[in-house]
Amino acid sequence: VFGAGMDINCGSYTQKYTESAVQSGAAKLETVQASIYRATLVQMRLGMFDDSTPWSKYGASDVCTPSALQLALDASRQGVVLLKNNKNTLPLDN
């Protein structure tokens, strides 16, 4: 996943599998380190290591509201892109 440009994961996938992927040679340590560096740099720029951030006062009850969920659904629907797989360029099963 790091080689594909994914620097963060909201679940536990990277925590579970990164070490074994590096040990088996499926992922290069340098690629993982570069990904961690980029993710940490973004977190620093957002102030996530500061004592207080603009969003520290918000919890799940503030952001998981019906209106926020509807906004997220609308945004995801607007962002959907359909791709033609001419000549089987994309690595998809038909």
JSON list of C-alpha atoms in Angstrom, two decimals:
[
{"chain": "A", "resi": 1, "resn": "VAL", "atom": "CA", "xyz": [0.00, 0.00, 0.00]},
{"chain": "A", "resi": 2, "resn": "PHE", "atom": "CA", "xyz": [2.87, 2.38, 0.68]},
{"chain": "A", "resi": 3, "resn": "GLY", "atom": "CA", "xyz": [4.24, 1.79, -2.81]},
{"chain": "A", "resi": 4, "resn": "ALA", "atom": "CA", "xyz": [0.84, 2.86, -4.19]},
{"chain": "A", "resi": 5, "resn": "GLY", "atom": "CA", "xyz": [1.13, 6.20, -2.40]},
{"chain": "A", "resi": 6, "resn": "MET", "atom": "CA", "xyz": [-1.07, 5.52, 0.60]},
{"chain": "A", "resi": 7, "resn": "ASP", "atom": "CA", "xyz": [0.63, 7.14, 3.58]},
{"chain": "A", "resi": 8, "resn": "ILE", "atom": "CA", "xyz": [-2.11, 6.74, 6.18]},
{"chain": "A", "resi": 9, "resn": "ASN", "atom": "CA", "xyz": [-4.73, 4.18, 7.05]},
{"chain": "A", "resi": 10, "resn": "CYS", "atom": "CA", "xyz": [-7.74, 4.85, 9.24]},
{"chain": "A", "resi": 11, "resn": "GLY", "atom": "CA", "xyz": [-8.01, 1.19, 10.19]},
{"chain": "A", "resi": 12, "resn": "SER", "atom": "CA", "xyz": [-5.44, -1.29, 11.45]},
{"chain": "A", "resi": 13, "resn": "TYR", "atom": "CA", "xyz": [-4.23, -2.78, 8.14]},
{"chain": "A", "resi": 14, "resn": "THR", "atom": "CA", "xyz": [-0.84, -1.09, 8.06]},
{"chain": "A", "resi": 15, "resn": "GLN", "atom": "CA", "xyz": [-0.25, -1.74, 11.77]},
{"chain": "A", "resi": 16, "resn": "LYS", "atom": "CA", "xyz": [-0.93, -5.44, 11.27]},
{"chain": "A", "resi": 17, "resn": "TYR", "atom": "CA", "xyz": [1.00, -6.08, 8.08]},
{"chain": "A", "resi": 18, "resn": "THR", "atom": "CA", "xyz": [3.81, -3.57, 7.58]},
{"chain": "A", "resi": 19, "resn": "GLU", "atom": "CA", "xyz": [6.43, -5.35, 9.67]},
{"chain": "A", "resi": 20, "resn": "SER", "atom": "CA", "xyz": [5.88, -8.72, 8.01]},
{"chain": "A", "resi": 21, "resn": "ALA", "atom": "CA", "xyz": [5.76, -7.10, 4.56]},
{"chain": "A", "resi": 22, "resn": "VAL", "atom": "CA", "xyz": [9.18, -5.51, 5.15]},
{"chain": "A", "resi": 23, "resn": "GLN", "atom": "CA", "xyz": [10.62, -8.71, 6.62]},
{"chain": "A", "resi": 24, "resn": "SER", "atom": "CA", "xyz": [9.39, -10.80, 3.68]},
{"chain": "A", "resi": 25, "resn": "GLY", "atom": "CA", "xyz": [10.64, -8.28, 1.12]},
{"chain": "A", "resi": 26, "resn": "ALA", "atom": "CA", "xyz": [7.14, -7.44, -0.14]},
{"chain": "A", "resi": 27, "resn": "ALA", "atom": "CA", "xyz": [7.73, -3.83, 0.92]},
{"chain": "A", "resi": 28, "resn": "LYS", "atom": "CA", "xyz": [10.97, -1.89, 1.08]},
{"chain": "A", "resi": 29, "resn": "LEU", "atom": "CA", "xyz": [11.89, -0.34, 4.41]},
{"chain": "A", "resi": 30, "resn": "GLU", "atom": "CA", "xyz": [12.88, 2.89, 2.63]},
{"chain": "A", "resi": 31, "resn": "THR", "atom": "CA", "xyz": [9.40, 3.16, 1.10]},
{"chain": "A", "resi": 32, "resn": "VAL", "atom": "CA", "xyz": [7.74, 2.69, 4.49]},
{"chain": "A", "resi": 33, "resn": "GLN", "atom": "CA", "xyz": [10.08, 5.21, 6.11]},
{"chain": "A", "resi": 34, "resn": "ALA", "atom": "CA", "xyz": [9.35, 7.80, 3.40]},
{"chain": "A", "resi": 35, "resn": "SER", "atom": "CA", "xyz": [5.63, 7.26, 3.91]},
{"chain": "A", "resi": 36, "resn": "ILE", "atom": "CA", "xyz": [5.94, 7.68, 7.67]},
{"chain": "A", "resi": 37, "resn": "TYR", "atom": "CA", "xyz": [7.97, 10.84, 7.15]},
{"chain": "A", "resi": 38, "resn": "ARG", "atom": "CA", "xyz": [5.34, 12.36, 4.84]},
{"chain": "A", "resi": 39, "resn": "ALA", "atom": "CA", "xyz": [2.47, 11.44, 7.17]},
{"chain": "A", "resi": 40, "resn": "THR", "atom": "CA", "xyz": [4.29, 12.86, 10.20]},
{"chain": "A", "resi": 41, "resn": "LEU", "atom": "CA", "xyz": [5.11, 16.06, 8.33]},
{"chain": "A", "resi": 42, "resn": "VAL", "atom": "CA", "xyz": [1.43, 16.57, 7.50]},
{"chain": "A", "resi": 43, "resn": "GLN", "atom": "CA", "xyz": [0.49, 15.91, 11.13]},
{"chain": "A", "resi": 44, "resn": "MET", "atom": "CA", "xyz": [3.05, 18.47, 12.28]},
{"chain": "A", "resi": 45, "resn": "ARG", "atom": "CA", "xyz": [1.73, 21.05, 9.82]},
{"chain": "A", "resi": 46, "resn": "LEU", "atom": "CA", "xyz": [-1.78, 20.44, 11.13]},
{"chain": "A", "resi": 47, "resn": "GLY", "atom": "CA", "xyz": [-0.58, 21.02, 14.68]},
{"chain": "A", "resi": 48, "resn": "MET", "atom": "CA", "xyz": [-1.42, 17.52, 15.82]},
{"chain": "A", "resi": 49, "resn": "PHE", "atom": "CA", "xyz": [1.56, 17.45, 18.18]},
{"chain": "A", "resi": 50, "resn": "ASP", "atom": "CA", "xyz": [0.65, 20.79, 19.75]},
{"chain": "A", "resi": 51, "resn": "ASP", "atom": "CA", "xyz": [-0.99, 20.96, 23.16]},
{"chain": "A", "resi": 52, "resn": "SER", "atom": "CA", "xyz": [-4.18, 22.32, 21.66]},
{"chain": "A", "resi": 53, "resn": "THR", "atom": "CA", "xyz": [-5.55, 22.27, 18.12]},
{"chain": "A", "resi": 54, "resn": "PRO", "atom": "CA", "xyz": [-8.55, 24.07, 16.61]},
{"chain": "A", "resi": 55, "resn": "TRP", "atom": "CA", "xyz": [-10.44, 20.76, 16.51]},
{"chain": "A", "resi": 56, "resn": "SER", "atom": "CA", "xyz": [-9.45, 19.44, 19.98]},
{"chain": "A", "resi": 57, "resn": "LYS", "atom": "CA", "xyz": [-12.78, 20.50, 21.40]},
{"chain": "A", "resi": 58, "resn": "TYR", "atom": "CA", "xyz": [-14.78, 18.37, 18.92]},
{"chain": "A", "resi": 59, "resn": "GLY", "atom": "CA", "xyz": [-15.79, 14.79, 19.61]},
{"chain": "A", "resi": 60, "resn": "ALA", "atom": "CA", "xyz": [-17.67, 12.09, 17.72]},
{"chain": "A", "resi": 61, "resn": "SER", "atom": "CA", "xyz": [-21.01, 13.57, 18.77]},
{"chain": "A", "resi": 62, "resn": "ASP", "atom": "CA", "xyz": [-20.01, 16.84, 17.10]},
{"chain": "A", "resi": 63, "resn": "VAL", "atom": "CA", "xyz": [-18.90, 15.44, 13.78]},
{"chain": "A", "resi": 64, "resn": "CYS", "atom": "CA", "xyz": [-21.05, 12.31, 13.38]},
{"chain": "A", "resi": 65, "resn": "THR", "atom": "CA", "xyz": [-24.26, 14.27, 13.08]},
{"chain": "A", "resi": 66, "resn": "PRO", "atom": "CA", "xyz": [-26.96, 13.51, 10.50]},
{"chain": "A", "resi": 67, "resn": "SER", "atom": "CA", "xyz": [-26.08, 16.69, 8.59]},
{"chain": "A", "resi": 68, "resn": "ALA", "atom": "CA", "xyz": [-22.35, 15.85, 8.56]},
{"chain": "A", "resi": 69, "resn": "LEU", "atom": "CA", "xyz": [-23.04, 12.31, 7.40]},
{"chain": "A", "resi": 70, "resn": "GLN", "atom": "CA", "xyz": [-25.33, 13.60, 4.65]},
{"chain": "A", "resi": 71, "resn": "LEU", "atom": "CA", "xyz": [-22.64, 16.06, 3.55]},
{"chain": "A", "resi": 72, "resn": "ALA", "atom": "CA", "xyz": [-20.08, 13.22, 3.42]},
{"chain": "A", "resi": 73, "resn": "LEU", "atom": "CA", "xyz": [-22.47, 11.08, 1.38]},
{"chain": "A", "resi": 74, "resn": "ASP", "atom": "CA", "xyz": [-23.18, 13.93, -1.05]},
{"chain": "A", "resi": 75, "resn": "ALA", "atom": "CA", "xyz": [-19.45, 14.66, -1.44]},
{"chain": "A", "resi": 76, "resn": "SER", "atom": "CA", "xyz": [-18.64, 11.00, -2.08]},
{"chain": "A", "resi": 77, "resn": "ARG", "atom": "CA", "xyz": [-21.39, 10.73, -4.70]},
{"chain": "A", "resi": 78, "resn": "GLN", "atom": "CA", "xyz": [-20.07, 13.81, -6.47]},
{"chain": "A", "resi": 79, "resn": "GLY", "atom": "CA", "xyz": [-16.54, 12.44, -6.38]},
{"chain": "A", "resi": 80, "resn": "VAL", "atom": "CA", "xyz": [-17.28, 9.08, -7.97]},
{"chain": "A", "resi": 81, "resn": "VAL", "atom": "CA", "xyz": [-15.46, 8.53, -11.25]},
{"chain": "A", "resi": 82, "resn": "LEU", "atom": "CA", "xyz": [-16.21, 5.71, -13.65]},
{"chain": "A", "resi": 83, "resn": "LEU", "atom": "CA", "xyz": [-13.24, 4.39, -15.60]},
{"chain": "A", "resi": 84, "resn": "LYS", "atom": "CA", "xyz": [-13.26, 2.49, -18.86]},
{"chain": "A", "resi": 85, "resn": "ASN", "atom": "CA", "xyz": [-10.87, -0.42, -18.80]},
{"chain": "A", "resi": 86, "resn": "ASN", "atom": "CA", "xyz": [-9.94, -0.38, -22.47]},
{"chain": "A", "resi": 87, "resn": "LYS", "atom": "CA", "xyz": [-7.28, -2.92, -23.36]},
{"chain": "A", "resi": 88, "resn": "ASN", "atom": "CA", "xyz": [-7.34, -4.18, -19.74]},
{"chain": "A", "resi": 89, "resn": "THR", "atom": "CA", "xyz": [-5.00, -1.42, -18.61]},
{"chain": "A", "resi": 90, "resn": "LEU", "atom": "CA", "xyz": [-6.41, -1.40, -15.09]},
{"chain": "A", "resi": 91, "resn": "PRO", "atom": "CA", "xyz": [-5.58, -4.42, -12.90]},
{"chain": "A", "resi": 92, "resn": "LEU", "atom": "CA", "xyz": [-9.21, -5.45, -12.51]},
{"chain": "A", "resi": 93, "resn": "ASP", "atom": "CA", "xyz": [-10.96, -8.77, -12.86]},
{"chain": "A", "resi": 94, "resn": "ASN", "atom": "CA", "xyz": [-13.73, -8.63, -15.44]}
]
